[in-house]
mmCIF file of C-alpha atoms in Angstrom:
data_model
loop_
_atom_site.group_PDB
_atom_site.id
_atom_site.type_symbol
_atom_site.label_atom_id
_atom_site.label_comp_id
_atom_site.label_asym_id
_atom_site.label_seq_id
_atom_site.Cartn_x
_atom_site.Cartn_y
_atom_site.Cartn_z
ATOM 1 C CA MET A 1 -9.627 -15.190 -18.931
ATOM 2 C CA ASN A 2 -5.926 -16.025 -18.468
ATOM 3 C CA ILE A 3 -3.746 -14.491 -15.765
ATOM 4 C CA PHE A 4 -1.945 -12.118 -18.124
ATOM 5 C CA ALA A 5 -5.217 -10.698 -19.392
ATOM 6 C CA ARG A 6 -6.344 -10.195 -15.795
ATOM 7 C CA ALA A 7 -3.123 -8.344 -14.995
ATOM 8 C CA LEU A 8 -3.499 -6.098 -18.033
ATOM 9 C CA LEU A 9 -7.119 -5.259 -17.212
ATOM 10 C CA ALA A 10 -6.340 -4.568 -13.551
ATOM 11 C CA PHE A 11 -3.596 -2.057 -14.252
ATOM 12 C CA ALA A 12 -5.463 -0.532 -17.168
ATOM 13 C CA ALA A 13 -8.356 0.150 -14.805
ATOM 14 C CA MET A 14 -6.106 1.843 -12.258
ATOM 15 C CA SER A 15 -4.375 3.909 -14.953
ATOM 16 C CA LEU A 16 -7.701 5.594 -15.731
ATOM 17 C CA PHE A 17 -7.209 7.676 -12.584
ATOM 18 C CA ALA A 18 -3.822 9.020 -13.640
ATOM 19 C CA PRO A 19 -4.939 11.649 -16.214
ATOM 20 C CA TYR A 20 -7.185 13.275 -13.591
ATOM 21 C CA ALA A 21 -4.651 13.424 -10.783
ATOM 22 C CA ALA A 22 -2.690 16.498 -11.889
ATOM 23 C CA PRO A 23 -5.596 18.857 -12.747
ATOM 24 C CA ILE A 24 -7.546 17.848 -9.652
ATOM 25 C CA ALA A 25 -4.473 18.356 -7.506
ATOM 26 C CA ALA A 26 -3.993 21.863 -8.885
ATOM 27 C CA GLN A 27 -7.642 22.721 -8.302
ATOM 28 C CA ASP A 28 -7.700 21.374 -4.751
ATOM 29 C CA GLN A 29 -4.525 23.212 -3.740
ATOM 30 C CA ALA A 30 -6.197 26.437 -4.783
ATOM 31 C CA THR A 31 -9.573 25.720 -3.215
ATOM 32 C CA SER A 32 -9.018 23.434 -0.250
ATOM 33 C CA GLY A 33 -5.569 24.500 0.870
ATOM 34 C CA LEU A 34 -3.802 21.141 0.461
ATOM 35 C CA PRO A 35 -0.166 22.029 1.188
ATOM 36 C CA ALA A 36 1.939 21.896 -1.961
ATOM 37 C CA ASP A 37 4.813 20.208 -0.103
ATOM 38 C CA ARG A 38 2.658 17.290 0.953
ATOM 39 C CA ASP A 39 0.778 16.121 -2.127
ATOM 40 C CA GLU A 40 3.497 13.739 -3.376
ATOM 41 C CA THR A 41 5.577 11.149 -1.548
ATOM 42 C CA VAL A 42 8.187 8.479 -2.204
ATOM 43 C CA PHE A 43 8.915 5.706 0.256
ATOM 44 C CA VAL A 44 10.952 2.585 0.929
ATOM 45 C CA PHE A 45 9.885 -0.228 3.241
ATOM 46 C CA GLY A 46 10.364 -3.889 4.059
ATOM 47 C CA GLY A 47 9.880 -6.652 6.580
ATOM 48 C CA PRO A 48 9.226 -10.362 7.190
ATOM 49 C CA MET A 49 6.413 -12.373 5.642
ATOM 50 C CA SER A 50 3.765 -13.593 8.070
ATOM 51 C CA SER A 51 2.972 -17.303 8.140
ATOM 52 C CA GLY A 52 -0.599 -16.493 9.197
ATOM 53 C CA TYR A 53 -3.561 -14.747 7.647
ATOM 54 C CA PHE A 54 -4.412 -11.043 7.399
ATOM 55 C CA GLY A 55 -5.877 -10.891 10.896
ATOM 56 C CA ASP A 56 -2.769 -12.569 12.279
ATOM 57 C CA ALA A 57 -0.516 -10.008 10.608
ATOM 58 C CA LEU A 58 -2.497 -7.147 12.174
ATOM 59 C CA THR A 59 -1.547 -8.540 15.588
ATOM 60 C CA PHE A 60 2.085 -8.556 14.504
ATOM 61 C CA TRP A 61 3.434 -9.029 18.023
ATOM 62 C CA SER A 62 1.936 -12.517 18.160
ATOM 63 C CA SER A 63 1.974 -13.484 14.472
ATOM 64 C CA GLY A 64 4.136 -16.350 13.274
ATOM 65 C CA TYR A 65 6.725 -15.500 10.625
ATOM 66 C CA GLU A 66 8.374 -17.183 7.670
ATOM 67 C CA SER A 67 12.051 -16.927 6.809
ATOM 68 C CA ASN A 68 10.976 -14.995 3.695
ATOM 69 C CA ALA A 69 10.959 -11.207 3.495
ATOM 70 C CA PHE A 70 9.572 -8.363 1.397
ATOM 71 C CA ALA A 71 11.279 -5.122 0.313
ATOM 72 C CA GLY A 72 9.824 -2.425 -1.905
ATOM 73 C CA VAL A 73 9.572 1.184 -3.025
ATOM 74 C CA GLY A 74 6.503 3.261 -3.787
ATOM 75 C CA TYR A 75 5.089 6.600 -4.941
ATOM 76 C CA GLN A 76 1.944 8.483 -3.901
ATOM 77 C CA ARG A 77 0.179 11.570 -5.248
ATOM 78 C CA PHE A 78 -2.758 13.072 -3.368
ATOM 79 C CA PHE A 79 -5.225 14.917 -5.581
ATOM 80 C CA TYR A 80 -8.305 15.485 -3.397
ATOM 81 C CA GLU A 81 -8.933 16.728 0.122
ATOM 82 C CA TYR A 82 -12.162 17.129 2.064
ATOM 83 C CA GLU A 83 -11.991 18.246 5.687
ATOM 84 C CA SER A 84 -9.863 15.621 7.466
ATOM 85 C CA PHE A 85 -9.643 13.197 4.533
ATOM 86 C CA ALA A 86 -7.224 13.110 1.573
ATOM 87 C CA LEU A 87 -7.399 10.799 -1.441
ATOM 88 C CA GLY A 88 -4.633 9.892 -3.856
ATOM 89 C CA ILE A 89 -3.068 7.266 -6.082
ATOM 90 C CA GLU A 90 -0.248 4.891 -5.185
ATOM 91 C CA ALA A 91 2.012 2.592 -7.197
ATOM 92 C CA GLY A 92 4.942 0.462 -6.144
ATOM 93 C CA LEU A 93 7.425 -2.274 -6.948
ATOM 94 C CA GLY A 94 8.767 -4.889 -4.570
ATOM 95 C CA VAL A 95 10.692 -8.128 -4.244
ATOM 96 C CA ARG A 96 9.812 -11.149 -2.118
ATOM 97 C CA ALA A 97 12.632 -13.562 -1.389
ATOM 98 C CA GLY A 98 13.936 -16.156 1.048
ATOM 99 C CA ALA A 99 16.351 -19.035 1.402
ATOM 100 C CA GLY A 100 15.443 -21.834 -0.981
ATOM 101 C CA GLU A 101 12.633 -19.794 -2.550
ATOM 102 C CA THR A 102 12.171 -18.489 -6.070
ATOM 103 C CA ILE A 103 12.532 -14.705 -6.100
ATOM 104 C CA SER A 104 9.107 -13.144 -6.665
ATOM 105 C CA ALA A 105 8.650 -9.598 -7.970
ATOM 106 C CA GLU A 106 5.492 -7.663 -7.085
ATOM 107 C CA ALA A 107 3.874 -4.594 -8.647
ATOM 108 C CA TRP A 108 0.815 -2.872 -7.242
ATOM 109 C CA ALA A 109 -1.349 0.170 -7.895
ATOM 110 C CA GLY A 110 -4.435 1.605 -6.269
ATOM 111 C CA LEU A 111 -6.115 4.407 -4.381
ATOM 112 C CA VAL A 112 -4.832 5.609 -1.008
ATOM 113 C CA GLY A 113 -6.989 7.324 1.610
ATOM 114 C CA ARG A 114 -5.367 9.301 4.409
ATOM 115 C CA LEU A 115 -6.681 11.098 7.473
ATOM 116 C CA THR A 116 -5.076 14.321 8.590
ATOM 117 C CA GLU A 117 -2.620 13.998 11.433
ATOM 118 C CA PHE A 118 -3.518 13.442 15.042
ATOM 119 C CA GLU A 119 -1.188 15.738 16.965
ATOM 120 C CA PHE A 120 0.441 14.860 20.267
ATOM 121 C CA GLY A 121 2.650 17.853 20.962
ATOM 122 C CA PRO A 122 5.322 17.898 18.225
ATOM 123 C CA VAL A 123 4.534 14.305 17.181
ATOM 124 C CA ASN A 124 2.016 13.659 14.394
ATOM 125 C CA ILE A 125 0.280 10.319 13.736
ATOM 126 C CA THR A 126 -1.310 9.718 10.321
ATOM 127 C CA PRO A 127 -3.414 6.606 9.572
ATOM 128 C CA SER A 128 -4.021 5.598 5.963
ATOM 129 C CA ILE A 129 -5.093 2.656 3.832
ATOM 130 C CA THR A 130 -4.315 1.694 0.239
ATOM 131 C CA GLY A 131 -6.526 -0.574 -1.874
ATOM 132 C CA GLY A 132 -6.033 -1.775 -5.426
ATOM 133 C CA PHE A 133 -4.507 -4.647 -7.379
ATOM 134 C CA SER A 134 -1.273 -6.611 -6.989
ATOM 135 C CA VAL A 135 0.563 -8.657 -9.630
ATOM 136 C CA VAL A 136 3.433 -11.060 -8.860
ATOM 137 C CA THR A 137 5.785 -13.098 -11.007
ATOM 138 C CA ASP A 138 5.617 -16.121 -8.709
ATOM 139 C CA THR A 139 4.221 -17.265 -5.379
ATOM 140 C CA ILE A 140 6.378 -17.639 -2.279
ATOM 141 C CA GLY A 141 6.188 -19.384 1.074
ATOM 142 C CA VAL A 142 2.735 -20.014 2.501
ATOM 143 C CA GLU A 143 1.208 -18.363 -0.564
ATOM 144 C CA THR A 144 2.489 -21.266 -2.670
ATOM 145 C CA ALA A 145 0.824 -23.796 -0.368
ATOM 146 C CA ARG A 146 -2.457 -21.866 -0.305
ATOM 147 C CA THR A 147 -2.488 -21.549 -4.084
ATOM 148 C CA ALA A 148 -1.960 -25.290 -4.486
ATOM 149 C CA ALA A 149 -4.718 -26.050 -1.973
ATOM 150 C CA SER A 150 -7.265 -23.702 -3.569
ATOM 151 C CA GLY A 151 -6.432 -24.496 -7.165
ATOM 152 C CA ASP A 152 -6.650 -20.774 -7.989
ATOM 153 C CA SER A 153 -4.011 -18.508 -9.474
ATOM 154 C CA ALA A 154 -2.409 -15.904 -7.210
ATOM 155 C CA THR A 155 -0.784 -13.939 -10.031
ATOM 156 C CA VAL A 156 -3.362 -11.138 -9.834
ATOM 157 C CA LEU A 157 -4.987 -10.440 -6.483
ATOM 158 C CA TYR A 158 -6.465 -7.511 -4.594
ATOM 159 C CA TYR A 159 -4.022 -5.323 -2.693
ATOM 160 C CA LEU A 160 -4.692 -3.881 0.760
ATOM 161 C CA ALA A 161 -2.254 -1.961 2.945
ATOM 162 C CA PRO A 162 -3.363 -0.422 6.257
ATOM 163 C CA GLU A 163 -0.719 1.892 7.656
ATOM 164 C CA ILE A 164 0.156 4.166 10.574
ATOM 165 C CA ALA A 165 2.813 6.849 10.037
ATOM 166 C CA VAL A 166 4.630 9.029 12.559
ATOM 167 C CA SER A 167 6.335 12.380 11.900
ATOM 168 C CA HIS A 168 7.786 15.263 13.932
ATOM 169 C CA ASP A 169 7.172 18.999 13.568
ATOM 170 C CA ASP A 170 10.912 19.672 13.240
ATOM 171 C CA HIS A 171 11.043 17.628 10.021
ATOM 172 C CA PRO A 172 7.468 17.258 8.696
ATOM 173 C CA GLU A 173 8.710 16.145 5.288
ATOM 174 C CA TRP A 174 9.855 12.806 6.748
ATOM 175 C CA GLU A 175 7.662 9.994 8.064
ATOM 176 C CA ALA A 176 8.370 6.609 9.605
ATOM 177 C CA PHE A 177 5.586 4.088 9.207
ATOM 178 C CA GLY A 178 4.367 0.560 9.809
ATOM 179 C CA ARG A 179 2.295 -1.162 7.124
ATOM 180 C CA ILE A 180 0.754 -4.552 6.355
ATOM 181 C CA GLN A 181 1.429 -5.601 2.749
ATOM 182 C CA HIS A 182 -1.588 -7.800 2.010
ATOM 183 C CA ARG A 183 -2.679 -9.736 -1.105
ATOM 184 C CA SER A 184 -5.883 -11.769 -1.340
ATOM 185 C CA GLY A 185 -8.675 -12.895 -3.612
ATOM 186 C CA GLY A 186 -11.306 -10.687 -2.008
ATOM 187 C CA PHE A 187 -13.541 -13.399 -0.526
ATOM 188 C CA GLY A 188 -13.518 -15.337 -3.771
ATOM 189 C CA THR A 189 -14.218 -12.497 -6.192
ATOM 190 C CA ILE A 190 -10.828 -13.118 -7.841
ATOM 191 C CA ALA A 191 -9.650 -16.267 -6.052
ATOM 192 C CA HIS A 192 -10.446 -18.199 -2.901
ATOM 193 C CA ILE A 193 -7.148 -17.394 -1.245
ATOM 194 C CA ASP A 194 -5.549 -15.190 1.420
ATOM 195 C CA GLY A 195 -2.338 -14.906 -0.551
ATOM 196 C CA SER A 196 0.398 -13.309 1.502
ATOM 197 C CA ASN A 197 0.972 -10.808 4.293
ATOM 198 C CA ALA A 198 4.172 -8.947 5.091
ATOM 199 C CA VAL A 199 4.668 -6.950 8.295
ATOM 200 C CA THR A 200 6.767 -3.976 7.262
ATOM 201 C CA MET A 201 8.339 -0.750 8.440
ATOM 202 C CA GLY A 202 9.472 2.083 6.209
ATOM 203 C CA LEU A 203 10.559 5.657 5.643
ATOM 204 C CA ARG A 204 8.708 8.217 3.516
ATOM 205 C CA TYR A 205 9.727 11.592 2.057
ATOM 206 C CA LYS A 206 6.956 14.103 1.277
ATOM 207 C CA PHE A 207 7.446 16.825 -1.333
#
């Protein structure tokens, strides 16, 4: 199967969730009390690309970095809530670029799981994680070297984005967050490659 067929199948699979999001959201707001002003979000974020692997990026204070950077925008809609857990869909577009590098566009889509906030006075902390598929137009930085070494394509890979967000009671519609933008082959299920990792910070608006 060529890389374009893989990309088409990956996003077709994720799009199957879209028709169910709106009716489930309406039902859950009536039955589980999911606040209407918090079931959709838009966000912007960006940061440097790590020269290490996923585990290195998680310890961002000691990770090595490339001169390349990532910047992107995204959208989320939460359609299900059970006790302290909320589930939704996420999609986004981004650009990866650096001096002397080919500009690489990235698109991703997947499911996002979020815990309800941990409150510390007026400050709220919300952990979440997004998992799905990522498609890029070209490799960049260490991803290029890893692709050449493995012999696999990195056009379509799994997407994983652990995140911690912080908000304040005075303006609960706004969140600042830190997130790892990770692409990989899923232990060889798509490719034998830890593609790329960006250490990012961003701002989100909830409506």
